[in-house]
Amino acid sequence: DHQMAAVLGIGLITMGEDVGSEMALRAFDHLLHYCELPVKRAVPLALAVLNISNPDFTIIDQLSRLSHDPDADMSQNALIALGVVSAGTNNSRVAGLLRQLSEFYSKEASHVFCVRIAQGLLHMGKGLMTINPFHSDKLLMNGPALAGVLVLLHSCLDLKNTLLDKSHYLLYYLTCAMNPRMLITVDEDIAWRPV
């Protein structure tokens, strides 16, 4: 369990910088090839930490491959990670992938539930919300927003006993991270102003 949390820690350490993220991607590739199964199960979640609400093509491609993994925990984590990476973007490519995965896993209830969570995150606020904890071109980070995302990702380390059991209310911690992706103009009395 502590190794799984350490894999998430790699993503947390490097999430704000581009060079560190590239190095972390290489490290995750090595973890997928050479490590034990519990460590591999945390890699999709760590990839999600690196790209919260930022559906990069290479990350989506890798998560799509991992979502077809024969290990159920790995594929479920990849499904949730797809939702976190694409949260609030309405990305059509990810939407198509999730529709295909919904048909692919139609006989497995826990996988379908994970796909529904990912679809809900993808279409969050009809594309007008985000869970990205960074502001001002990665100059500022919202700590409570990151904590809300981390609660979800840590609960995914043991999906069978948390989200897929009786603790599905842990999804509500994501509300700490939700922010509008639109500009709202107000006057000096904080009253809405059309511009």
Coordinates of C-alpha atoms in Angstrom, one line a residue:
D1 CA 0.0 0.0 0.0
H2 CA 2.8 2.4 0.8
Q3 CA 4.4 1.8 -2.6
M4 CA 1.1 2.7 -4.3
A5 CA 1.0 6.0 -2.4
A6 CA 4.6 6.6 -3.3
V7 CA 3.7 6.3 -7.0
L8 CA 1.1 9.0 -6.5
G9 CA 3.7 11.0 -4.8
I10 CA 5.9 11.0 -7.9
G11 CA 3.1 12.6 -9.8
L12 CA 2.5 15.1 -7.0
I13 CA 6.1 16.2 -6.9
T14 CA 6.4 16.9 -10.6
M15 CA 2.9 18.1 -11.4
G16 CA 3.7 21.8 -11.7
E17 CA 6.6 21.7 -14.1
D18 CA 7.0 20.5 -17.7
V19 CA 10.5 19.0 -17.4
G20 CA 9.7 17.1 -14.2
S21 CA 6.5 15.8 -15.8
E22 CA 8.5 14.4 -18.8
M23 CA 10.9 12.6 -16.4
A24 CA 8.0 11.3 -14.4
L25 CA 6.3 9.8 -17.5
R26 CA 9.5 7.9 -18.3
A27 CA 9.6 6.7 -14.6
F28 CA 5.9 5.5 -14.9
D29 CA 6.8 3.7 -18.1
H30 CA 9.5 1.8 -16.2
L31 CA 7.1 1.1 -13.3
L32 CA 4.6 -0.4 -15.8
H33 CA 7.2 -2.7 -17.3
Y34 CA 9.2 -3.9 -14.3
C35 CA 7.3 -3.5 -11.0
E36 CA 4.8 -5.7 -9.1
L37 CA 1.1 -5.5 -9.7
P38 CA 0.1 -3.2 -6.8
V39 CA 2.6 -0.6 -8.0
K40 CA 1.3 -0.9 -11.6
R41 CA -2.2 -0.3 -10.4
A42 CA -1.3 3.1 -9.1
V43 CA 0.3 4.3 -12.4
P44 CA -2.9 5.4 -14.1
L45 CA -3.8 7.5 -11.1
A46 CA -0.4 9.1 -11.0
L47 CA -0.8 9.9 -14.7
A48 CA -4.0 11.6 -13.8
V49 CA -2.3 13.7 -11.2
L50 CA 0.1 15.0 -13.8
N51 CA -2.7 16.1 -16.2
I52 CA -5.7 17.1 -14.1
S53 CA -8.4 18.5 -16.5
N54 CA -5.8 18.5 -19.3
P55 CA -6.5 15.8 -21.9
D56 CA -3.1 15.5 -23.5
F57 CA -3.2 13.1 -26.5
T58 CA -0.4 10.8 -25.3
I59 CA -1.8 10.5 -21.8
I60 CA -5.3 9.7 -23.1
D61 CA -3.8 7.1 -25.5
Q62 CA -1.9 5.4 -22.7
L63 CA -4.9 5.4 -20.3
S64 CA -7.0 4.0 -23.1
R65 CA -4.6 1.0 -23.4
L66 CA -4.5 0.5 -19.6
S67 CA -8.3 0.5 -19.5
H68 CA -8.3 -2.8 -21.4
D69 CA -5.8 -4.4 -19.0
P70 CA -6.8 -7.9 -17.9
D71 CA -6.4 -6.9 -14.2
A72 CA -9.7 -5.5 -13.0
D73 CA -8.2 -3.0 -10.5
M74 CA -5.8 -1.6 -13.1
S75 CA -8.5 -1.1 -15.7
Q76 CA -10.9 0.5 -13.2
N77 CA -8.2 2.9 -12.1
A78 CA -7.5 3.8 -15.8
L79 CA -11.2 4.5 -16.3
I80 CA -11.3 6.9 -13.3
A81 CA -8.0 8.4 -14.4
L82 CA -9.6 9.1 -17.9
G83 CA -12.3 11.0 -16.1
V84 CA -9.9 13.1 -14.0
V85 CA -7.7 13.9 -17.0
S86 CA -10.6 15.0 -19.1
A87 CA -12.7 16.6 -16.3
G88 CA -14.9 19.4 -17.5
T89 CA -13.4 19.6 -21.0
N90 CA -16.2 17.9 -23.1
N91 CA -13.3 16.3 -25.1
S92 CA -15.0 14.4 -28.0
R93 CA -12.2 11.9 -28.3
V94 CA -12.5 10.9 -24.7
A95 CA -16.3 10.8 -24.9
G96 CA -16.1 8.4 -27.8
L97 CA -13.6 6.2 -25.9
L98 CA -15.8 6.1 -22.8
R99 CA -18.8 5.1 -24.9
Q100 CA -16.8 2.3 -26.4
L101 CA -15.6 1.2 -23.0
S102 CA -19.2 1.3 -21.7
E103 CA -20.2 -1.3 -24.4
F104 CA -17.0 -3.3 -23.9
Y105 CA -17.6 -3.7 -20.1
S106 CA -21.4 -3.9 -20.3
K107 CA -21.5 -7.2 -18.4
E108 CA -19.4 -6.0 -15.5
A109 CA -21.2 -3.6 -13.1
S110 CA -18.2 -2.2 -11.3
H111 CA -16.5 -1.3 -14.6
V112 CA -19.7 0.3 -15.9
F113 CA -19.9 2.4 -12.6
C114 CA -16.3 3.6 -13.2
V115 CA -17.2 4.5 -16.8
R116 CA -20.2 6.5 -15.6
I117 CA -18.1 8.4 -13.1
A118 CA -15.6 9.2 -15.8
Q119 CA -18.3 10.3 -18.1
G120 CA -19.8 12.5 -15.4
L121 CA -16.4 14.1 -14.8
L122 CA -15.8 14.6 -18.6
H123 CA -19.1 16.5 -19.1
M124 CA -19.0 18.3 -15.7
G125 CA -20.8 21.6 -16.0
K126 CA -21.3 21.0 -19.7
G127 CA -17.6 22.0 -20.2
L128 CA -17.8 25.1 -18.0
M129 CA -16.2 23.6 -14.9
T130 CA -12.7 22.3 -14.1
I131 CA -11.0 20.5 -11.2
N132 CA -7.5 21.8 -12.2
P133 CA -5.9 23.1 -8.9
F134 CA -3.5 25.5 -10.8
H135 CA -4.3 29.1 -11.7
S136 CA -2.5 31.9 -13.5
D137 CA -0.5 29.7 -15.9
K138 CA 0.6 27.4 -13.0
L139 CA 1.8 30.3 -10.9
L140 CA -0.7 29.6 -8.1
M141 CA -2.0 26.3 -6.7
N142 CA -5.2 25.9 -4.8
G143 CA -4.4 23.5 -1.9
P144 CA -7.9 22.5 -1.0
A145 CA -8.7 21.7 -4.6
L146 CA -5.7 19.4 -4.8
A147 CA -6.7 17.8 -1.5
G148 CA -10.1 17.1 -2.9
V149 CA -8.7 15.4 -6.0
L150 CA -6.2 13.4 -3.8
V151 CA -9.1 12.1 -1.7
L152 CA -10.6 10.6 -4.8
L153 CA -7.3 9.2 -6.1
H154 CA -6.4 7.7 -2.7
S155 CA -9.8 6.0 -2.5
C156 CA -9.1 4.5 -5.9
L157 CA -6.1 2.7 -4.5
D158 CA -8.7 0.3 -3.0
L159 CA -11.7 0.7 -5.2
K160 CA -13.5 -2.5 -4.1
N161 CA -13.7 -1.3 -0.5
T162 CA -14.3 2.4 -1.1
L163 CA -16.2 3.8 -4.1
L164 CA -17.5 0.4 -5.3
D165 CA -18.7 -0.5 -1.8
K166 CA -20.4 1.8 0.7
S167 CA -18.1 4.8 0.5
H168 CA -19.2 6.2 -2.8
Y169 CA -19.8 9.5 -1.0
L170 CA -16.1 10.1 -1.2
L171 CA -16.8 11.5 -4.7
Y172 CA -18.3 14.6 -3.0
Y173 CA -14.7 15.7 -2.0
L174 CA -14.3 16.7 -5.7
T175 CA -16.5 19.7 -5.0
C176 CA -13.5 21.3 -3.2
A177 CA -11.7 21.3 -6.6
M178 CA -14.5 22.4 -8.9
N179 CA -14.0 25.9 -10.3
P180 CA -15.7 27.7 -13.2
R181 CA -13.9 27.9 -16.5
M182 CA -15.6 31.2 -17.5
L183 CA -15.2 34.8 -16.6
I184 CA -17.8 36.4 -14.4
T185 CA -17.8 40.2 -14.3
V186 CA -19.0 42.0 -11.2
D187 CA -19.2 45.6 -10.0
E188 CA -17.9 47.0 -6.7
D189 CA -21.0 45.6 -4.9
I190 CA -20.3 42.1 -6.2
A191 CA -23.4 42.3 -8.4
W192 CA -23.3 40.6 -11.8
R193 CA -22.6 42.9 -14.7
P194 CA -23.2 42.0 -18.4
V195 CA -20.2 43.1 -20.4

